[in-house]
GROMACS .gro file of C-alpha atoms in nm:
model
  163
    1UNK     CA    1  12.129   6.254  11.066
    2UNK     CA    2  11.865   6.037  11.222
    3UNK     CA    3  11.491   6.000  11.212
    4UNK     CA    4  11.299   5.837  11.490
    5UNK     CA    5  10.935   5.743  11.515
    6UNK     CA    6  10.733   5.511  11.732
    7UNK     CA    7  10.441   5.296  11.637
    8UNK     CA    8  10.223   5.070  11.842
    9UNK     CA    9  10.179   4.716  11.709
   10UNK     CA   10   9.941   4.495  11.908
   11UNK     CA   11  10.001   4.696  12.225
   12UNK     CA   12  10.378   4.684  12.166
   13UNK     CA   13  10.563   5.011  12.108
   14UNK     CA   14  10.827   4.992  11.836
   15UNK     CA   15  11.101   5.245  11.775
   16UNK     CA   16  11.180   5.286  11.404
   17UNK     CA   17  11.521   5.443  11.349
   18UNK     CA   18  11.690   5.551  11.026
   19UNK     CA   19  12.046   5.669  11.089
   20UNK     CA   20  12.330   5.791  10.867
   21UNK     CA   21  12.668   5.925  10.978
   22UNK     CA   22  12.802   5.968  11.328
   23UNK     CA   23  12.486   6.080  11.505
   24UNK     CA   24  12.319   5.802  11.695
   25UNK     CA   25  12.098   5.662  11.963
   26UNK     CA   26  12.103   5.448  12.275
   27UNK     CA   27  11.813   5.261  12.430
   28UNK     CA   28  11.868   5.213  12.802
   29UNK     CA   29  11.665   4.943  12.975
   30UNK     CA   30  11.693   4.869  13.347
   31UNK     CA   31  12.007   5.084  13.376
   32UNK     CA   32  12.201   4.913  13.094
   33UNK     CA   33  12.244   4.964  12.721
   34UNK     CA   34  11.979   4.754  12.546
   35UNK     CA   35  12.033   4.871  12.185
   36UNK     CA   36  12.254   5.127  12.016
   37UNK     CA   37  12.343   5.258  11.675
   38UNK     CA   38  12.680   5.222  11.509
   39UNK     CA   39  12.844   5.525  11.351
   40UNK     CA   40  12.882   5.512  10.973
   41UNK     CA   41  13.240   5.617  10.903
   42UNK     CA   42  13.469   5.610  10.602
   43UNK     CA   43  13.759   5.601  10.848
   44UNK     CA   44  13.849   5.756  11.183
   45UNK     CA   45  13.698   6.105  11.224
   46UNK     CA   46  13.550   6.098  10.872
   47UNK     CA   47  13.176   6.038  10.898
   48UNK     CA   48  12.968   5.914  10.610
   49UNK     CA   49  12.766   6.200  10.464
   50UNK     CA   50  12.497   6.197  10.199
   51UNK     CA   51  12.603   6.368   9.878
   52UNK     CA   52  12.382   6.481   9.589
   53UNK     CA   53  12.457   6.168   9.385
   54UNK     CA   54  12.391   5.929   9.675
   55UNK     CA   55  12.077   5.730   9.737
   56UNK     CA   56  12.021   5.773  10.112
   57UNK     CA   57  11.820   5.451  10.124
   58UNK     CA   58  12.136   5.261  10.032
   59UNK     CA   59  12.335   5.427  10.313
   60UNK     CA   60  12.091   5.430  10.602
   61UNK     CA   61  12.116   5.205  10.906
   62UNK     CA   62  11.759   5.103  10.986
   63UNK     CA   63  11.643   4.951  11.311
   64UNK     CA   64  11.310   4.840  11.455
   65UNK     CA   65  11.333   4.812  11.832
   66UNK     CA   66  11.061   4.684  12.059
   67UNK     CA   67  11.027   4.919  12.352
   68UNK     CA   68  10.910   4.862  12.707
   69UNK     CA   69  10.764   5.101  12.959
   70UNK     CA   70  11.053   5.268  13.140
   71UNK     CA   71  11.297   5.248  12.848
   72UNK     CA   72  11.504   5.560  12.791
   73UNK     CA   73  11.589   5.660  12.434
   74UNK     CA   74  11.880   5.898  12.386
   75UNK     CA   75  11.928   6.052  12.042
   76UNK     CA   76  12.236   6.266  12.001
   77UNK     CA   77  12.505   6.408  11.780
   78UNK     CA   78  12.857   6.271  11.788
   79UNK     CA   79  12.949   6.545  12.035
   80UNK     CA   80  12.790   6.330  12.305
   81UNK     CA   81  12.921   5.991  12.196
   82UNK     CA   82  13.276   6.117  12.124
   83UNK     CA   83  13.309   6.266  12.471
   84UNK     CA   84  13.114   6.042  12.710
   85UNK     CA   85  13.155   5.669  12.752
   86UNK     CA   86  12.835   5.466  12.743
   87UNK     CA   87  12.877   5.368  13.108
   88UNK     CA   88  12.897   5.737  13.205
   89UNK     CA   89  12.583   5.814  13.003
   90UNK     CA   90  12.391   5.529  13.169
   91UNK     CA   91  12.515   5.633  13.513
   92UNK     CA   92  12.407   5.995  13.461
   93UNK     CA   93  12.066   5.883  13.332
   94UNK     CA   94  12.010   5.636  13.618
   95UNK     CA   95  12.110   5.883  13.891
   96UNK     CA   96  11.905   6.160  13.731
   97UNK     CA   97  11.594   5.941  13.711
   98UNK     CA   98  11.638   5.838  14.075
   99UNK     CA   99  11.652   6.210  14.162
  100UNK     CA  100  11.318   6.261  13.983
  101UNK     CA  101  11.455   6.465  13.692
  102UNK     CA  102  11.261   6.509  13.370
  103UNK     CA  103  11.398   6.405  13.026
  104UNK     CA  104  11.480   6.767  12.932
  105UNK     CA  105  11.686   6.812  13.249
  106UNK     CA  106  11.874   6.488  13.183
  107UNK     CA  107  11.945   6.597  12.824
  108UNK     CA  108  12.089   6.924  12.955
  109UNK     CA  109  12.312   6.744  13.205
  110UNK     CA  110  12.444   6.507  12.936
  111UNK     CA  111  12.509   6.792  12.690
  112UNK     CA  112  12.684   7.004  12.953
  113UNK     CA  113  12.906   6.715  13.063
  114UNK     CA  114  12.995   6.632  12.701
  115UNK     CA  115  13.091   6.995  12.638
  116UNK     CA  116  13.307   6.999  12.952
  117UNK     CA  117  13.494   6.686  12.841
  118UNK     CA  118  13.523   6.824  12.487
  119UNK     CA  119  13.710   7.127  12.620
  120UNK     CA  120  13.952   6.920  12.827
  121UNK     CA  121  14.296   6.838  12.690
  122UNK     CA  122  14.382   6.574  12.948
  123UNK     CA  123  14.079   6.354  13.023
  124UNK     CA  124  14.030   6.017  12.861
  125UNK     CA  125  13.737   6.001  12.619
  126UNK     CA  126  13.594   5.768  12.354
  127UNK     CA  127  13.737   6.005  12.092
  128UNK     CA  128  14.089   5.994  12.238
  129UNK     CA  129  14.068   5.614  12.258
  130UNK     CA  130  13.963   5.598  11.891
  131UNK     CA  131  14.238   5.844  11.790
  132UNK     CA  132  14.504   5.632  11.957
  133UNK     CA  133  14.361   5.313  11.802
  134UNK     CA  134  14.382   5.485  11.460
  135UNK     CA  135  14.749   5.558  11.515
  136UNK     CA  136  14.737   5.909  11.660
  137UNK     CA  137  14.956   5.820  11.956
  138UNK     CA  138  14.970   6.069  12.236
  139UNK     CA  139  14.628   6.219  12.166
  140UNK     CA  140  14.445   6.293  12.489
  141UNK     CA  141  14.137   6.481  12.586
  142UNK     CA  142  13.791   6.529  12.451
  143UNK     CA  143  13.670   6.654  12.116
  144UNK     CA  144  13.529   7.006  12.100
  145UNK     CA  145  13.209   6.969  11.901
  146UNK     CA  146  12.846   7.063  11.878
  147UNK     CA  147  12.632   6.865  12.119
  148UNK     CA  148  12.260   6.806  12.072
  149UNK     CA  149  12.082   6.556  12.297
  150UNK     CA  150  11.722   6.440  12.311
  151UNK     CA  151  11.616   6.217  12.599
  152UNK     CA  152  11.284   6.035  12.575
  153UNK     CA  153  11.105   5.819  12.829
  154UNK     CA  154  10.868   5.542  12.722
  155UNK     CA  155  10.548   5.551  12.923
  156UNK     CA  156  10.244   5.327  12.933
  157UNK     CA  157   9.973   5.410  12.683
  158UNK     CA  158  10.170   5.680  12.509
  159UNK     CA  159  10.433   5.737  12.250
  160UNK     CA  160  10.771   5.869  12.356
  161UNK     CA  161  10.770   6.152  12.607
  162UNK     CA  162  11.049   6.363  12.459
  163UNK     CA  163  11.224   6.682  12.555
   0.00000   0.00000   0.00000
């Protein structure tokens, strides 16, 4: 679960993020990862979830990130981050922007690619790397999962231009 808002402070746009669990965000600046969230996990493949007795304010990862014109903000479920490496995400975003694609089109490309990898039983993925690091030797392939992606572009004199 994540909440994102932007505010302008003295002509500076600031991204305010509150994140819990294994959903997350990336801020891409000049074709490279500038900032990113960290998944909140109890252990491998066991995401932190808010229960009735929990105080979400004690569990949330909060970030304030100064944005620049041209920054790309990607908010997504773990289905994206478990199946695509950050370098693949940045490459897809960079090539798509060069081709003149809109944020919604880029989000669709990322989600489709993540779903393709998730269905594969032989490709290498961030999830298979994490599984092997957690002791699940021999695990290969992606992780079939729901994939939701929002791509936003920071523009001059505006808030985020989202999908």
